[in-house]
Each structure stands twice: as structure tokens, then as C-alpha cells.
PDB file of C-alpha atoms and ligand atoms in Angstrom:
ATOM      1  CA  MET A   1      46.341  -2.846 -55.455  1.00  0.00           C
ATOM      2  CA  ALA A   2      48.616  -1.286 -57.759  1.00  0.00           C
ATOM      3  CA  ASN A   3      49.868   2.272 -57.493  1.00  0.00           C
ATOM      4  CA  PRO A   4      48.335   4.108 -59.625  1.00  0.00           C
ATOM      5  CA  ASP A   5      51.240   6.336 -60.019  1.00  0.00           C
ATOM      6  CA  ALA A   6      53.109   3.563 -61.522  1.00  0.00           C
ATOM      7  CA  ASP A   7      51.093   4.852 -64.646  1.00  0.00           C
ATOM      8  CA  VAL A   8      52.887   8.047 -64.622  1.00  0.00           C
ATOM      9  CA  TYR A   9      53.982   9.301 -68.548  1.00  0.00           C
ATOM     10  CA  PRO A  10      56.968   7.285 -68.976  1.00  0.00           C
ATOM     11  CA  THR A  11      59.311   9.615 -70.453  1.00  0.00           C
ATOM     12  CA  ALA A  12      60.492  13.116 -70.636  1.00  0.00           C
ATOM     13  CA  THR A  13      59.176  15.657 -73.303  1.00  0.00           C
ATOM     14  CA  GLU A  14      60.026  18.797 -75.294  1.00  0.00           C
ATOM     15  CA  ARG A  15      62.661  20.887 -73.919  1.00  0.00           C
ATOM     16  CA  ALA A  16      63.459  18.320 -71.116  1.00  0.00           C
ATOM     17  CA  ALA A  17      63.707  15.266 -73.676  1.00  0.00           C
ATOM     18  CA  GLU A  18      66.122  17.315 -75.357  1.00  0.00           C
ATOM     19  CA  THR A  19      68.185  17.477 -72.367  1.00  0.00           C
ATOM     20  CA  VAL A  20      68.226  13.573 -71.745  1.00  0.00           C
ATOM     21  CA  ALA A  21      68.924  12.858 -74.985  1.00  0.00           C
ATOM     22  CA  LEU A  22      72.266  15.057 -74.704  1.00  0.00           C
ATOM     23  CA  HIS A  23      73.348  13.304 -71.453  1.00  0.00           C
ATOM     24  CA  GLN A  24      73.071   9.546 -72.198  1.00  0.00           C
ATOM     25  CA  SER A  25      76.709   8.894 -72.139  1.00  0.00           C
ATOM     26  CA  PRO A  26      78.631   7.100 -69.401  1.00  0.00           C
ATOM     27  CA  GLU A  27      79.889   9.590 -66.802  1.00  0.00           C
ATOM     28  CA  PRO A  28      81.145   9.367 -63.044  1.00  0.00           C
ATOM     29  CA  LEU A  29      78.173  11.095 -62.127  1.00  0.00           C
ATOM     30  CA  VAL A  30      74.710   9.793 -62.745  1.00  0.00           C
ATOM     31  CA  LEU A  31      71.366  11.331 -62.041  1.00  0.00           C
ATOM     32  CA  TRP A  32      68.831   8.871 -61.073  1.00  0.00           C
ATOM     33  CA  ALA A  33      65.339  10.913 -61.992  1.00  0.00           C
ATOM     34  CA  GLY A  34      62.137  10.765 -62.656  1.00  0.00           C
ATOM     35  CA  TRP A  35      60.895  13.663 -65.249  1.00  0.00           C
ATOM     36  CA  PHE A  36      57.930  14.707 -63.441  1.00  0.00           C
ATOM     37  CA  CYS A  37      59.412  15.216 -60.145  1.00  0.00           C
ATOM     38  CA  PRO A  38      59.893  18.574 -59.002  1.00  0.00           C
ATOM     39  CA  PHE A  39      62.401  17.206 -56.311  1.00  0.00           C
ATOM     40  CA  ALA A  40      64.615  15.726 -59.076  1.00  0.00           C
ATOM     41  CA  GLN A  41      64.024  18.977 -61.518  1.00  0.00           C
ATOM     42  CA  ARG A  42      66.012  20.720 -58.338  1.00  0.00           C
ATOM     43  CA  THR A  43      69.340  18.545 -58.530  1.00  0.00           C
ATOM     44  CA  TRP A  44      68.891  18.420 -62.345  1.00  0.00           C
ATOM     45  CA  ILE A  45      68.848  22.311 -62.562  1.00  0.00           C
ATOM     46  CA  THR A  46      71.775  22.047 -60.403  1.00  0.00           C
ATOM     47  CA  LEU A  47      73.708  19.988 -62.806  1.00  0.00           C
ATOM     48  CA  GLU A  48      72.642  22.245 -65.765  1.00  0.00           C
ATOM     49  CA  GLU A  49      73.704  25.706 -63.885  1.00  0.00           C
ATOM     50  CA  LYS A  50      76.893  24.440 -63.356  1.00  0.00           C
ATOM     51  CA  GLY A  51      77.618  22.724 -66.348  1.00  0.00           C
ATOM     52  CA  ILE A  52      78.625  19.358 -64.552  1.00  0.00           C
ATOM     53  CA  PRO A  53      79.067  16.384 -66.613  1.00  0.00           C
ATOM     54  CA  TYR A  54      76.291  13.629 -65.615  1.00  0.00           C
ATOM     55  CA  LYS A  55      74.345  10.514 -67.455  1.00  0.00           C
ATOM     56  CA  TYR A  56      70.557  10.954 -67.125  1.00  0.00           C
ATOM     57  CA  THR A  57      68.678   7.979 -66.187  1.00  0.00           C
ATOM     58  CA  GLU A  58      64.750   7.875 -65.819  1.00  0.00           C
ATOM     59  CA  VAL A  59      63.366   5.593 -63.466  1.00  0.00           C
ATOM     60  CA  ASN A  60      59.699   5.358 -62.236  1.00  0.00           C
ATOM     61  CA  PRO A  61      60.249   5.449 -58.409  1.00  0.00           C
ATOM     62  CA  PHE A  62      56.586   4.065 -57.670  1.00  0.00           C
ATOM     63  CA  VAL A  63      57.507   0.694 -59.622  1.00  0.00           C
ATOM     64  CA  LYS A  64      60.151  -0.049 -56.838  1.00  0.00           C
ATOM     65  CA  GLU A  65      62.656  -1.881 -59.334  1.00  0.00           C
ATOM     66  CA  LYS A  66      65.329  -3.873 -57.356  1.00  0.00           C
ATOM     67  CA  HIS A  67      68.150  -2.138 -58.702  1.00  0.00           C
ATOM     68  CA  PHE A  68      66.799   1.212 -58.043  1.00  0.00           C
ATOM     69  CA  LEU A  69      66.431   0.252 -54.348  1.00  0.00           C
ATOM     70  CA  ASP A  70      70.055  -0.927 -54.446  1.00  0.00           C
ATOM     71  CA  ILE A  71      70.791   2.860 -55.044  1.00  0.00           C
ATOM     72  CA  ASN A  72      68.129   4.597 -52.857  1.00  0.00           C
ATOM     73  CA  PRO A  73      66.528   2.161 -50.305  1.00  0.00           C
ATOM     74  CA  ARG A  74      63.930   5.020 -49.650  1.00  0.00           C
ATOM     75  CA  GLY A  75      63.031   4.177 -53.394  1.00  0.00           C
ATOM     76  CA  MET A  76      62.882   7.933 -54.246  1.00  0.00           C
ATOM     77  CA  VAL A  77      64.015  10.251 -56.926  1.00  0.00           C
ATOM     78  CA  PRO A  78      66.098  11.757 -57.236  1.00  0.00           C
ATOM     79  CA  ALA A  79      69.581   9.727 -56.486  1.00  0.00           C
ATOM     80  CA  ILE A  80      72.756  10.380 -57.366  1.00  0.00           C
ATOM     81  CA  GLU A  81      75.556   7.827 -57.859  1.00  0.00           C
ATOM     82  CA  TYR A  82      78.937   9.184 -57.786  1.00  0.00           C
ATOM     83  CA  ASN A  83      81.842   6.762 -58.898  1.00  0.00           C
ATOM     84  CA  GLY A  84      79.939   3.689 -58.078  1.00  0.00           C
ATOM     85  CA  ARG A  85      78.527   5.314 -54.520  1.00  0.00           C
ATOM     86  CA  ALA A  86      74.831   6.553 -53.790  1.00  0.00           C
ATOM     87  CA  ILE A  87      73.191   9.305 -52.382  1.00  0.00           C
ATOM     88  CA  TYR A  88      70.035  10.937 -52.143  1.00  0.00           C
ATOM     89  CA  GLU A  89      67.448  13.514 -50.933  1.00  0.00           C
ATOM     90  CA  SER A  90      67.186  16.471 -53.326  1.00  0.00           C
ATOM     91  CA  LEU A  91      68.586  19.562 -51.312  1.00  0.00           C
ATOM     92  CA  ILE A  92      71.300  17.231 -49.918  1.00  0.00           C
ATOM     93  CA  LEU A  93      72.352  16.476 -53.704  1.00  0.00           C
ATOM     94  CA  CYS A  94      72.281  20.151 -54.436  1.00  0.00           C
ATOM     95  CA  GLU A  95      74.564  20.500 -51.603  1.00  0.00           C
ATOM     96  CA  PHE A  96      76.675  17.921 -52.671  1.00  0.00           C
ATOM     97  CA  LEU A  97      77.174  19.181 -56.321  1.00  0.00           C
ATOM     98  CA  GLU A  98      78.277  22.540 -54.558  1.00  0.00           C
ATOM     99  CA  ASP A  99      80.895  20.918 -52.469  1.00  0.00           C
ATOM    100  CA  GLN A 100      82.302  18.013 -54.990  1.00  0.00           C
ATOM    101  CA  PHE A 101      82.427  20.749 -57.642  1.00  0.00           C
ATOM    102  CA  PRO A 102      83.231  24.241 -56.001  1.00  0.00           C
ATOM    103  CA  SER A 103      84.947  25.595 -58.949  1.00  0.00           C
ATOM    104  CA  THR A 104      82.764  24.059 -61.789  1.00  0.00           C
ATOM    105  CA  GLY A 105      80.147  26.842 -63.186  1.00  0.00           C
ATOM    106  CA  PRO A 106      78.750  29.184 -60.974  1.00  0.00           C
ATOM    107  CA  GLN A 107      78.793  29.029 -57.081  1.00  0.00           C
ATOM    108  CA  MET A 108      75.426  28.361 -55.930  1.00  0.00           C
ATOM    109  CA  LEU A 109      75.510  29.430 -52.119  1.00  0.00           C
ATOM    110  CA  PRO A 110      77.316  32.171 -50.860  1.00  0.00           C
ATOM    111  CA  SER A 111      81.368  32.012 -49.558  1.00  0.00           C
ATOM    112  CA  ASP A 112      80.242  34.047 -45.948  1.00  0.00           C
ATOM    113  CA  PRO A 113      78.841  31.930 -43.341  1.00  0.00           C
ATOM    114  CA  VAL A 114      75.978  34.089 -42.428  1.00  0.00           C
ATOM    115  CA  ASP A 115      74.890  34.737 -45.770  1.00  0.00           C
ATOM    116  CA  ARG A 116      74.873  30.642 -46.546  1.00  0.00           C
ATOM    117  CA  ALA A 117      73.013  29.897 -43.352  1.00  0.00           C
ATOM    118  CA  THR A 118      70.543  33.066 -44.252  1.00  0.00           C
ATOM    119  CA  ALA A 119      70.126  31.122 -47.549  1.00  0.00           C
ATOM    120  CA  ARG A 120      69.199  27.971 -45.868  1.00  0.00           C
ATOM    121  CA  ILE A 121      66.836  29.575 -43.880  1.00  0.00           C
ATOM    122  CA  TRP A 122      64.829  30.159 -47.217  1.00  0.00           C
ATOM    123  CA  ILE A 123      65.206  26.778 -48.634  1.00  0.00           C
ATOM    124  CA  ASP A 124      63.840  25.508 -45.114  1.00  0.00           C
ATOM    125  CA  HIS A 125      61.168  27.909 -45.593  1.00  0.00           C
ATOM    126  CA  VAL A 126      60.339  26.709 -49.180  1.00  0.00           C
ATOM    127  CA  ALA A 127      60.216  22.902 -47.589  1.00  0.00           C
ATOM    128  CA  LYS A 128      58.571  23.411 -44.695  1.00  0.00           C
ATOM    129  CA  SER A 129      55.926  26.308 -45.460  1.00  0.00           C
ATOM    130  CA  ILE A 130      55.416  26.687 -49.505  1.00  0.00           C
ATOM    131  CA  LEU A 131      55.512  23.015 -50.484  1.00  0.00           C
ATOM    132  CA  PRO A 132      53.281  21.307 -48.085  1.00  0.00           C
ATOM    133  CA  THR A 133      50.621  24.463 -48.525  1.00  0.00           C
ATOM    134  CA  PHE A 134      51.001  24.077 -52.532  1.00  0.00           C
ATOM    135  CA  MET A 135      49.929  20.231 -51.783  1.00  0.00           C
ATOM    136  CA  ARG A 136      47.132  21.047 -49.386  1.00  0.00           C
ATOM    137  CA  VAL A 137      45.838  23.495 -52.231  1.00  0.00           C
ATOM    138  CA  VAL A 138      46.059  20.462 -54.917  1.00  0.00           C
ATOM    139  CA  GLN A 139      44.933  17.838 -52.570  1.00  0.00           C
ATOM    140  CA  SER A 140      41.992  19.670 -50.820  1.00  0.00           C
ATOM    141  CA  GLN A 141      38.431  18.495 -52.603  1.00  0.00           C
ATOM    142  CA  ASP A 142      35.803  20.637 -50.460  1.00  0.00           C
ATOM    143  CA  PRO A 143      35.619  24.244 -50.870  1.00  0.00           C
ATOM    144  CA  ALA A 144      36.303  25.530 -47.361  1.00  0.00           C
ATOM    145  CA  LYS A 145      39.509  23.304 -47.061  1.00  0.00           C
ATOM    146  CA  GLN A 146      40.603  24.779 -50.679  1.00  0.00           C
ATOM    147  CA  ALA A 147      40.146  28.319 -49.707  1.00  0.00           C
ATOM    148  CA  SER A 148      42.084  28.084 -46.351  1.00  0.00           C
ATOM    149  CA  ALA A 149      44.913  26.450 -48.012  1.00  0.00           C
ATOM    150  CA  LEU A 150      44.998  28.787 -50.500  1.00  0.00           C
ATOM    151  CA  VAL A 151      44.940  31.815 -47.771  1.00  0.00           C
ATOM    152  CA  GLU A 152      47.901  29.888 -46.270  1.00  0.00           C
ATOM    153  CA  PHE A 153      49.367  29.353 -49.590  1.00  0.00           C
ATOM    154  CA  TYR A 154      49.584  32.804 -50.636  1.00  0.00           C
ATOM    155  CA  SER A 155      50.675  33.692 -46.868  1.00  0.00           C
ATOM    156  CA  ALA A 156      53.760  31.795 -47.169  1.00  0.00           C
ATOM    157  CA  LEU A 157      54.543  32.745 -51.110  1.00  0.00           C
ATOM    158  CA  ARG A 158      54.289  36.320 -49.603  1.00  0.00           C
ATOM    159  CA  THR A 159      56.521  36.117 -46.981  1.00  0.00           C
ATOM    160  CA  PHE A 160      59.518  34.406 -49.349  1.00  0.00           C
ATOM    161  CA  ALA A 161      58.903  37.214 -51.920  1.00  0.00           C
ATOM    162  CA  ALA A 162      59.069  40.094 -49.411  1.00  0.00           C
ATOM    163  CA  GLU A 163      62.641  38.915 -48.658  1.00  0.00           C
ATOM    164  CA  VAL A 164      63.864  38.380 -52.632  1.00  0.00           C
ATOM    165  CA  LYS A 165      66.730  41.014 -53.337  1.00  0.00           C
ATOM    166  CA  GLU A 166      65.576  40.838 -57.065  1.00  0.00           C
ATOM    167  CA  PRO A 167      65.950  39.812 -59.519  1.00  0.00           C
ATOM    168  CA  PHE A 168      66.615  36.496 -57.764  1.00  0.00           C
ATOM    169  CA  PHE A 169      66.434  35.714 -54.171  1.00  0.00           C
ATOM    170  CA  LEU A 170      69.669  36.632 -53.333  1.00  0.00           C
ATOM    171  CA  GLY A 171      70.387  39.539 -56.006  1.00  0.00           C
ATOM    172  CA  GLU A 172      71.933  39.084 -59.050  1.00  0.00           C
ATOM    173  CA  THR A 173      72.938  35.340 -58.429  1.00  0.00           C
ATOM    174  CA  PHE A 174      71.389  32.447 -59.170  1.00  0.00           C
ATOM    175  CA  SER A 175      71.465  30.416 -56.113  1.00  0.00           C
ATOM    176  CA  LEU A 176      70.000  27.019 -54.681  1.00  0.00           C
ATOM    177  CA  VAL A 177      67.267  29.195 -53.077  1.00  0.00           C
ATOM    178  CA  ASP A 178      66.001  29.904 -56.504  1.00  0.00           C
ATOM    179  CA  VAL A 179      66.771  26.218 -57.491  1.00  0.00           C
ATOM    180  CA  ALA A 180      64.382  25.020 -54.307  1.00  0.00           C
ATOM    181  CA  ILE A 181      61.184  27.075 -55.543  1.00  0.00           C
ATOM    182  CA  ALA A 182      61.801  26.900 -59.221  1.00  0.00           C
ATOM    183  CA  PRO A 183      59.947  23.392 -59.839  1.00  0.00           C
ATOM    184  CA  TRP A 184      56.865  24.381 -57.837  1.00  0.00           C
ATOM    185  CA  ILE A 185      56.648  27.899 -60.126  1.00  0.00           C
ATOM    186  CA  MET A 186      57.002  25.409 -63.120  1.00  0.00           C
ATOM    187  CA  ARG A 187      53.886  23.664 -62.240  1.00  0.00           C
ATOM    188  CA  ASP A 188      52.088  26.403 -60.462  1.00  0.00           C
ATOM    189  CA  HIS A 189      49.586  26.579 -63.999  1.00  0.00           C
ATOM    190  CA  VAL A 190      47.907  23.477 -62.291  1.00  0.00           C
ATOM    191  CA  LEU A 191      46.688  25.560 -59.277  1.00  0.00           C
ATOM    192  CA  VAL A 192      45.581  28.539 -61.880  1.00  0.00           C
ATOM    193  CA  THR A 193      43.466  26.194 -64.147  1.00  0.00           C
ATOM    194  CA  HIS A 194      42.095  24.103 -61.552  1.00  0.00           C
ATOM    195  CA  ARG A 195      42.312  26.162 -57.909  1.00  0.00           C
ATOM    196  CA  GLY A 196      41.686  29.750 -59.331  1.00  0.00           C
ATOM    197  CA  TYR A 197      45.295  30.429 -58.058  1.00  0.00           C
ATOM    198  CA  GLU A 198      46.710  33.854 -59.126  1.00  0.00           C
ATOM    199  CA  ARG A 199      50.545  34.763 -58.553  1.00  0.00           C
ATOM    200  CA  ALA A 200      49.401  38.514 -58.004  1.00  0.00           C
ATOM    201  CA  ALA A 201      47.038  37.640 -55.238  1.00  0.00           C
ATOM    202  CA  ALA A 202      50.194  36.547 -53.280  1.00  0.00           C
ATOM    203  CA  SER A 203      51.972  39.790 -54.188  1.00  0.00           C
ATOM    204  CA  ASP A 204      53.563  41.740 -57.043  1.00  0.00           C
ATOM    205  CA  ALA A 205      56.787  40.469 -55.865  1.00  0.00           C
ATOM    206  CA  TRP A 206      55.722  37.048 -56.086  1.00  0.00           C
ATOM    207  CA  ALA A 207      54.651  37.445 -59.603  1.00  0.00           C
ATOM    208  CA  ARG A 208      57.953  39.483 -60.826  1.00  0.00           C
ATOM    209  CA  TYR A 209      59.987  36.824 -59.414  1.00  0.00           C
ATOM    210  CA  ALA A 210      57.496  33.734 -60.189  1.00  0.00           C
ATOM    211  CA  ALA A 211      57.924  35.341 -63.730  1.00  0.00           C
ATOM    212  CA  LEU A 212      61.650  35.738 -63.880  1.00  0.00           C
ATOM    213  CA  VAL A 213      62.354  32.279 -62.258  1.00  0.00           C
ATOM    214  CA  GLU A 214      60.336  30.274 -65.024  1.00  0.00           C
ATOM    215  CA  THR A 215      62.245  31.843 -67.933  1.00  0.00           C
ATOM    216  CA  ARG A 216      65.946  30.512 -66.371  1.00  0.00           C
ATOM    217  CA  ASP A 217      67.285  28.709 -69.192  1.00  0.00           C
ATOM    218  CA  SER A 218      68.224  25.752 -66.851  1.00  0.00           C
ATOM    219  CA  VAL A 219      64.896  25.640 -65.521  1.00  0.00           C
ATOM    220  CA  LEU A 220      63.369  25.365 -69.022  1.00  0.00           C
ATOM    221  CA  ARG A 221      65.599  22.848 -70.176  1.00  0.00           C
ATOM    222  CA  THR A 222      64.780  20.573 -67.468  1.00  0.00           C
ATOM    223  CA  THR A 223      60.951  21.131 -67.832  1.00  0.00           C
ATOM    224  CA  SER A 224      58.245  18.628 -69.725  1.00  0.00           C
ATOM    225  CA  ALA A 225      55.135  19.490 -71.738  1.00  0.00           C
ATOM    226  CA  LYS A 226      52.260  21.370 -69.582  1.00  0.00           C
ATOM    227  CA  GLU A 227      49.767  18.623 -70.019  1.00  0.00           C
ATOM    228  CA  HIS A 228      51.555  15.838 -68.557  1.00  0.00           C
ATOM    229  CA  TYR A 229      52.497  17.788 -65.123  1.00  0.00           C
ATOM    230  CA  THR A 230      48.509  18.075 -64.930  1.00  0.00           C
ATOM    231  CA  GLY A 231      48.217  14.495 -65.547  1.00  0.00           C
ATOM    232  CA  ILE A 232      50.350  14.029 -62.557  1.00  0.00           C
ATOM    233  CA  TYR A 233      48.009  15.525 -60.331  1.00  0.00           C
ATOM    234  CA  ALA A 234      44.741  14.638 -62.067  1.00  0.00           C
ATOM    235  CA  ARG A 235      43.441  12.489 -59.526  1.00  0.00           C
ATOM    236  CA  TYR A 236      43.009  15.503 -57.262  1.00  0.00           C
ATOM    237  CA  LEU A 237      41.440  18.103 -59.731  1.00  0.00           C
ATOM    238  CA  ASP A 238      38.284  16.604 -60.619  1.00  0.00           C
ATOM    239  CA  ASN A 239      36.028  18.971 -58.537  1.00  0.00           C
ATOM    240  CA  THR A 240      34.405  22.233 -59.690  1.00  0.00           C
ATOM    241  CA  ALA A 241      34.118  24.375 -56.690  1.00  0.00           C
ATOM    242  CA  GLN A 242      37.728  25.893 -57.470  1.00  0.00           C
ATOM    243  CA  SER A 243      36.345  29.161 -58.952  1.00  0.00           C
ATOM    244  CA  VAL A 244      33.797  30.067 -56.372  1.00  0.00           C
ATOM    245  CA  VAL A 245      36.608  29.636 -53.738  1.00  0.00           C
ATOM    246  CA  ALA A 246      39.161  31.502 -55.647  1.00  0.00           C
ATOM    247  CA  LYS A 247      36.626  34.577 -55.970  1.00  0.00           C
ATOM    248  CA  ALA A 248      35.829  34.563 -52.252  1.00  0.00           C
ATOM    249  CA  VAL A 249      39.376  34.578 -51.185  1.00  0.00           C
ATOM    250  CA  ARG A 250      40.147  37.474 -53.395  1.00  0.00           C
ATOM    251  CA  GLU A 251      37.512  39.501 -51.778  1.00  0.00           C
ATOM    252  CA  GLY A 252      38.867  38.293 -48.586  1.00  0.00           C
ATOM    253  CA  LYS A 253      35.516  36.598 -48.037  1.00  0.00           C
ATOM    254  CA  PRO A 254      35.481  34.259 -44.695  1.00  0.00           C
ATOM    255  CA  PHE A 255      34.261  30.521 -45.987  1.00  0.00           C
TER     256      PHE A 255
HETATM  257  N1  GSH B 301      62.539  14.357 -49.630  1.00  0.00           N
HETATM  258  C1  GSH B 301      62.437  13.716 -51.066  1.00  0.00           C
HETATM  259  C2  GSH B 301      61.114  13.816 -51.965  1.00  0.00           C
HETATM  260  C3  GSH B 301      61.521  13.152 -53.079  1.00  0.00           C
HETATM  261  C4  GSH B 301      60.121  12.517 -53.740  1.00  0.00           C
HETATM  262  O1  GSH B 301      58.990  12.437 -52.991  1.00  0.00           O
HETATM  263  N2  GSH B 301      60.171  12.017 -54.753  1.00  0.00           N
HETATM  264  C5  GSH B 301      58.972  10.933 -55.204  1.00  0.00           C
HETATM  265  C6  GSH B 301      58.691  11.466 -56.594  1.00  0.00           C
HETATM  266  S1  GSH B 301      58.274  13.467 -56.770  1.00  0.00           S
HETATM  267  C7  GSH B 301      59.351   9.773 -55.204  1.00  0.00           C
HETATM  268  O2  GSH B 301      60.203   9.245 -55.640  1.00  0.00           O
HETATM  269  N3  GSH B 301      58.139   9.060 -54.941  1.00  0.00           N
HETATM  270  C8  GSH B 301      58.425   7.458 -54.778  1.00  0.00           C
HETATM  271  C9  GSH B 301      57.248   6.862 -53.701  1.00  0.00           C
HETATM  272  O3  GSH B 301      56.955   7.539 -52.629  1.00  0.00           O
HETATM  273  O4  GSH B 301      57.314   5.700 -53.510  1.00  0.00           O
HETATM  274  C10 GSH B 301      63.569  14.804 -51.965  1.00  0.00           C
HETATM  275  O5  GSH B 301      63.721  16.044 -51.466  1.00  0.00           O
HETATM  276  O6  GSH B 301      64.114  14.155 -52.475  1.00  0.00           O
END
């Protein structure tokens, strides 16, 4: 059976399309990305923040073309080719960009080893607590499952937001912790329209933080038209129970 994701909208749009157009010349560093992919956006934001020269190449990872499997045997975006050598995994790529280009653009992890480890602890929280619950909220179909997924999602966001130093996670510096979560902030409108999610229902601190991250220029420059993101999640979103569920969660009612 054909993979339904192979029909994903083919190219970046709006601000992201302008950024793609500016990065078509050959460079030693090639970013292989899918415009729609939140993991790829992490690496893309880091390149833009640091001002590293790169060539952007769009790939639909669901099609599994041989030339792409040669670059990333896992067949996933993002991947980076640097001077002909290939590497992959979004967070590893973000750290690679810090390691390879330490004095290009801003430093995106703290220098102090304890602070650096603390930043990684919160990146890990994004990966292990926030993203899985985000996907559960999207994928849950029956009202009880949607409700418990939303409760868990709010709890993971609240825990994260309680540690934000403001304005960004580590304070004044926009860091890889902010990069790790930003693409999901840019996609949370899908949960607002289809799952009754509200940022302030997690906490005011979360709502403030998310509102700031979504205005960051590197984040906007790598973001496509809203309606195309809804299309990515469309096959999970055709149920109508969400407003009932959201109201019940808001009112603290058990489902
Ligand atoms: N852990 C990976 C996840 C990357 C990922 O899931 N990419 C998706 C697109 S958003 C992909 O390439 N999927 C292709 C597939 O699953 O076959 C990372 O952080 O880079």
C-alpha cells in the first residue's frame, strides 16, 4: 500500500519558501530537510540563528529514494552532508553545528559544563515528555483518551515552563533548549482548532514563553503556511469530540 505521507505538500511556502530560495547555491554544508518536519526545523533554525552558510535541499523522506537512503540509511529528515560526509538526528545535528562552528554566530549552549548538562536535561524533557504527549493528543480518537492525553500534555508543559528563566529558557540567550521545542509551538494551532488546547490552560508562564518563541525571526523564517501543517495531521483530526473534551479538562472533570 502507498504511504499516505508520500502525498505531503511538496514544498515550503511563505517565509520558509523565501529562506529556501536564498539557500540554493552550492556550499560545503547541505541540509536535507522536509519543510513540514518539526525535527528538520530544529536544525534549520540553528543554521539560521548562527548564520552558517548552507544549501537547503527538500526531500520527501516517505518516498525513500536511493540517493537519500545513501545519505541517511534511516531514511529520515533532517540529515546534513558536510564536506561529503553525512550525519543525522535533529538534536545531534544541532550540537554538531555548535561543535563545528563554535565562533560563527551566537553560542547556543552554555560554556559551563553544569549549565550545559542542565540545558540537555530540559532538551531531554522536551524529547521524552512533551513530544510524545503532543502526538498522543493529536492521535487520540476517543474522548477519554483525548482528555487524558491533554492532561498529561499540560502537565509536561507546566513542568518545563516552571524552569524558564525568561524571556527564553536560559534567560536572555536563545539556546538549543528553545530550538528543541520551537517547532511544536509553531504547530500547536492544530491542537487549538481540533483538540480545544489552550496555552494558558498549561500555565501563564507557558503561554508567555510560547508567545515569545513564535515571534523569533529564525523560527518565522523556517515556518510555512499554517494550513499546510494542518494537512499533515489531517488523518487524525476528523473527529468532533474535541470541544467537549477540552471543556471537561478545563473544568477538571474526570472523564
Ligand atoms: N529522531 C529523529 C526523527 C526525525 C523524523 O521523525 N523525521 C520524519 C519526518 S518529520 C521522517 O523523516 N520520517 C520518515 C519515515 O518515518 O519514514 C530526529 O530527531 O531527527
